[in-house]
Amino acid sequence: MAANDDQRDLDVFFEAARERTPVPSAALLARIAADADATQAGFGVRAHARRSSGRLRQFLDALGGWPAAAGLAAATLAGMWIGFDPPGDLEARARDALDLVQNPHVIDIMPGTGLDLIGEASL
Amino acid sequence: MPYDAMDELSDESLLVRYAGGDAVAARVLMARLAPRILAQATRRLGIRAEAEDVTQEAMLRLWKVAPRWEPGSARVSTWLYRVVANLCTDRQRRTRGVALSAVAEPVDPAAGVEERMQDDARAEALRAALARLPARQREAVELRHIDGLANPEIAEIMDTGIEAVESLIARGKRTLAADLSQRKDELGYTDGSQ
């Protein structure tokens, strides 16, 4: 079994070779790590863009899509316009609206039943 | 996930985590893969500085491919070995030859002077004997007995079957044993038990 002995003896040589396997220096590892961070930063820009468009989409879906968002935008702009440049009789219109709230017109839908007296009875 | 826990993840899992923004995953991959790459490049090129350049370039290509890596398509180590082999081939073509001068090797401070000298002689003798082997036998023996890879992984790297790898290793070791036995007395062939 001389051949097998010789092959087993090879283990001593392989062990010597493994012990002499070069070890990466701290400087080399630092360069590799810097490359990893720089490359990963590029992933982050693209990932952030994807996340932002996702949030916008969720917001629009909550409103009811682009048409609803457009209507909301129009209403907002109208409110801003009225605030900056109100119509001349705005105050009179506001008073009329307030008066309706405080003194609602009663419509007797069932005359003779006394429904119009319910509010007074509760006082 | 802490560094220690990540050490149990596969290369591919770590690469996917890295692509997802995990910087720690990159550190674990680097610690695991950079030594193997440097060893492979050093064996091919023989010059430490050149081998370090190849190591950095190979790892950079791995970082860049991470977002496009298809899980299950290949082993990361296999992919890297081929990248390193191609980078080394390109460098050898440019420089037209390999410097076989001794590379600065780590020294075991616990070993005595005589033991270190004998280990140096054995390592050099093995390097010279490996260089005389056919290329495929040399590659198979190095991947198995110096890099410590299993035969299935070697088969994937060498793009061949496991039986073919076993045959290459067996033939390579027979030739090495016969080659080195001629220097038995000089190299202190055994581990000192005789």
XYZ file of C-alpha atoms in Angstrom:
317
model
C 0.000 0.000 0.000
C 2.922 2.319 -0.713
C 0.812 4.358 -3.140
C -1.853 4.980 -0.503
C 0.825 5.916 2.026
C 2.245 8.428 -0.444
C -1.194 9.905 -0.999
C -1.823 10.160 2.722
C 1.547 11.864 3.055
C 0.261 14.492 0.645
C -1.892 15.769 3.490
C 1.211 17.248 5.086
C 1.872 19.249 1.923
C -1.727 20.352 1.574
C -1.705 21.492 5.194
C 1.426 23.547 4.579
C -0.187 25.115 1.512
C -3.408 25.951 3.399
C -1.444 27.624 6.189
C 0.223 29.803 3.586
C -3.059 30.882 2.049
C -2.881 34.680 1.934
C -5.111 36.571 4.320
C -6.812 39.734 3.077
C -5.259 42.832 4.593
C -7.313 45.353 6.536
C -6.719 47.852 3.726
C -8.090 45.469 1.092
C -11.162 44.703 3.195
C -11.748 48.415 3.717
C -11.679 49.012 -0.052
C -14.105 46.143 -0.673
C -16.431 47.448 2.052
C -16.305 50.963 0.603
C -17.254 49.551 -2.813
C -20.158 47.684 -1.205
C -21.467 50.822 0.505
C -21.103 53.005 -2.589
C -22.855 50.453 -4.791
C -25.616 49.956 -2.247
C -26.224 53.700 -2.067
C -27.274 53.504 -5.705
C -29.823 50.830 -4.853
C -31.260 53.154 -2.192
C -31.970 55.967 -4.672
C -33.900 53.648 -6.915
C -35.681 52.010 -3.963
C -36.650 55.398 -2.526
C -38.167 56.441 -5.832
C -40.193 53.241 -5.895
C -41.357 53.770 -2.298
C -42.364 57.405 -2.967
C -44.497 56.534 -5.968
C -46.094 53.811 -3.857
C -47.096 56.259 -1.124
C -48.521 58.707 -3.659
C -50.537 55.939 -5.219
C -51.940 54.951 -1.824
C -52.915 58.571 -1.102
C -54.755 58.924 -4.410
C -56.519 55.613 -3.896
C -57.750 56.836 -0.503
C -59.273 59.927 -2.148
C -60.938 57.934 -4.859
C -58.442 58.233 -7.645
C -57.299 61.076 -9.856
C -60.802 62.490 -10.614
C -61.579 62.914 -6.913
C -58.191 64.421 -6.295
C -58.792 66.858 -9.146
C -62.166 67.861 -7.653
C -60.556 68.392 -4.252
C -57.883 70.511 -5.840
C -60.493 72.592 -7.667
C -62.471 73.148 -4.463
C -59.326 74.144 -2.646
C -58.425 76.643 -5.299
C -61.945 78.044 -5.313
C -61.838 78.541 -1.575
C -58.539 80.286 -1.815
C -59.896 82.503 -4.614
C -62.961 83.482 -2.599
C -60.802 84.279 0.370
C -58.496 86.488 -1.644
C -61.166 88.124 -3.830
C -64.605 87.622 -2.279
C -67.805 88.611 -4.146
C -69.155 91.996 -3.139
C -72.305 90.693 -1.423
C -70.564 87.865 0.381
C -71.513 89.243 3.800
C -75.196 89.510 2.860
C -75.156 85.975 1.496
C -73.571 84.742 4.677
C -76.232 86.431 6.809
C -79.000 84.869 4.747
C -77.442 81.457 5.153
C -77.141 81.954 8.910
C -80.711 83.051 9.159
C -81.871 79.891 7.469
C -80.057 77.873 10.071
C -81.511 79.767 12.991
C -85.008 80.168 11.547
C -85.764 77.264 9.352
C -88.829 77.467 7.184
C -91.324 74.846 8.381
C -93.158 73.012 5.663
C -96.238 71.232 6.906
C -96.281 68.073 4.849
C -99.307 66.707 6.669
C -101.632 69.602 7.472
C -104.010 69.037 10.377
C -101.855 66.435 12.135
C -100.152 68.939 14.396
C -96.668 67.863 13.409
C -95.647 71.473 13.266
C -96.271 71.682 17.038
C -93.838 68.850 17.939
C -90.881 71.166 18.280
C -92.824 73.507 20.603
C -94.026 70.600 22.736
C -90.452 69.507 23.381
C -89.491 72.910 24.815
C -30.329 40.681 12.333
C -27.022 40.571 14.251
C -23.759 39.695 12.528
C -23.424 36.323 14.281
C -26.887 35.199 13.225
C -26.169 36.247 9.641
C -23.156 33.966 9.603
C -25.555 31.031 9.282
C -27.267 32.375 6.177
C -26.306 31.154 2.729
C -24.268 33.310 0.359
C -27.356 33.827 -1.752
C -29.512 34.878 1.211
C -26.882 37.389 2.248
C -26.658 38.759 -1.285
C -30.429 39.246 -1.432
C -30.314 41.041 1.922
C -27.503 43.241 0.674
C -29.564 44.145 -2.404
C -32.376 45.092 -0.037
C -30.181 47.601 1.793
C -28.581 45.505 4.548
C -24.986 46.695 4.992
C -24.151 44.022 7.580
C -24.907 41.312 5.022
C -22.173 42.781 2.819
C -19.664 42.570 5.674
C -20.491 38.915 6.301
C -20.209 38.083 2.589
C -16.926 39.898 2.366
C -15.430 38.060 5.340
C -16.559 34.753 3.900
C -15.658 35.189 0.229
C -12.695 37.579 0.039
C -10.162 35.091 1.497
C -11.127 32.402 -1.031
C -10.953 34.838 -3.910
C -7.579 36.164 -2.809
C -6.242 32.613 -2.473
C -7.469 31.671 -5.939
C -6.085 34.830 -7.523
C -2.753 34.471 -5.735
C -2.329 30.915 -7.012
C -3.036 32.067 -10.557
C -1.088 35.320 -10.598
C 1.636 34.848 -7.990
C 1.827 38.594 -7.218
C 0.071 39.839 -4.097
C -0.798 43.291 -5.453
C -2.290 41.855 -8.637
C -4.252 39.287 -6.653
C -5.661 42.029 -4.400
C -6.788 44.050 -7.416
C -8.566 41.019 -8.826
C -10.180 40.349 -5.445
C -11.522 43.880 -5.184
C -12.770 43.845 -8.785
C -14.491 40.479 -8.364
C -16.276 41.622 -5.192
C -17.310 44.867 -6.932
C -18.917 42.842 -9.710
C -20.763 40.828 -7.074
C -22.089 44.010 -5.397
C -23.299 45.320 -8.749
C -25.038 42.112 -9.792
C -26.864 41.788 -6.460
C -30.145 43.516 -7.484
C -30.367 41.305 -10.582
C -29.374 38.052 -8.872
C -31.921 35.338 -9.571
C -32.273 33.080 -6.510
C -31.512 29.463 -7.361
C -29.858 30.260 -10.686
C -26.321 29.468 -9.524
C -24.186 29.352 -6.434
C -22.578 32.654 -5.543
C -19.227 30.935 -4.949
C -19.377 29.242 -8.357
C -20.193 32.514 -10.073
C -17.339 34.230 -8.249
C -14.797 31.543 -9.064
C -15.533 31.947 -12.759
C -15.323 35.738 -12.523
C -11.957 35.474 -10.767
C -10.671 32.934 -13.290
C -11.615 35.241 -16.174
C -10.096 38.298 -14.487
C -6.857 36.392 -13.889
C -6.769 35.174 -17.485
C -7.233 38.753 -18.720
C -4.381 39.981 -16.526
C -2.093 37.159 -17.602
C -2.753 37.959 -21.253
C -1.896 41.611 -20.621
C 1.260 40.920 -18.655
C 2.298 37.928 -20.823
C 3.387 35.623 -18.073
C 3.069 34.834 -14.417
C 5.606 35.880 -11.823
C 6.395 32.781 -9.823
C 8.319 34.686 -7.212
C 7.471 33.944 -3.637
C 4.467 35.794 -2.255
C 4.617 37.164 1.274
C 2.976 34.413 3.266
C 1.578 34.544 6.780
C 3.953 33.037 9.291
C 2.827 30.997 12.272
C 4.551 32.716 15.210
C 4.088 29.619 17.359
C 6.163 27.444 15.011
C 9.908 27.160 15.450
C 12.308 28.366 12.803
C 13.121 24.882 11.527
C 9.470 23.908 11.364
C 8.605 27.076 9.456
C 11.418 26.462 7.018
C 10.248 22.909 6.452
C 6.642 24.064 5.929
C 7.869 26.683 3.469
C 9.790 24.014 1.586
C 6.756 21.685 1.496
C 4.452 24.452 0.286
C 6.905 25.445 -2.429
C 7.435 21.828 -3.488
C 3.668 21.315 -3.718
C 3.242 24.528 -5.723
C 5.885 23.411 -8.212
C 4.395 19.907 -8.466
C 0.879 21.320 -8.992
C 2.211 23.534 -11.773
C 3.369 20.391 -13.592
C -0.105 18.816 -13.513
C -2.565 19.155 -16.382
C -4.652 22.298 -15.792
C -7.957 20.540 -14.989
C -6.300 18.134 -12.529
C -4.499 21.030 -10.850
C -7.690 23.067 -10.533
C -9.664 20.127 -9.101
C -6.963 19.241 -6.561
C -6.552 22.892 -5.460
C -10.298 23.451 -5.058
C -10.631 20.258 -3.020
C -7.521 20.146 -0.866
C -6.486 23.784 -0.519
C -9.802 25.652 -0.760
C -11.660 22.831 0.984
C -14.657 22.752 -1.352
C -16.899 19.705 -1.662
C -16.977 17.741 -4.916
C -20.495 18.891 -5.954
C -19.431 22.519 -5.717
C -16.210 21.782 -7.601
C -18.248 20.087 -10.312
C -20.389 23.204 -10.675
C -17.352 25.498 -10.806
C -15.601 23.330 -13.378
C -18.827 22.739 -15.308
C -18.513 18.972 -15.183
C -19.911 15.954 -13.358
C -19.048 14.822 -9.844
C -17.562 11.561 -11.128
C -15.300 13.524 -13.450
C -14.149 15.669 -10.508
C -13.372 12.587 -8.434
C -11.393 11.137 -11.327
C -9.449 14.360 -11.859
C -8.576 14.572 -8.159
C -7.542 10.911 -7.957
C -5.281 11.156 -10.986
C -3.835 14.446 -9.851
C -2.997 13.130 -6.400
C -1.346 10.002 -7.820
C 0.907 12.158 -9.962
C 1.667 14.529 -7.076
C 2.502 11.662 -4.734
C 4.890 10.120 -7.244
C 6.455 13.518 -7.976
C 6.962 14.490 -4.326
C 8.090 11.051 -3.114
C 11.393 11.667 -4.855
C 12.071 14.425 -2.330
C 10.907 12.444 0.658
C 14.055 12.705 2.747
C 14.619 16.374 1.951
C 11.125 17.502 2.777
C 10.504 15.431 5.897
C 7.626 13.758 4.159
C 5.680 12.687 7.224
C 4.245 14.702 10.093
C 7.199 13.844 12.315
C 5.745 10.670 13.733
C 8.505 8.677 12.065
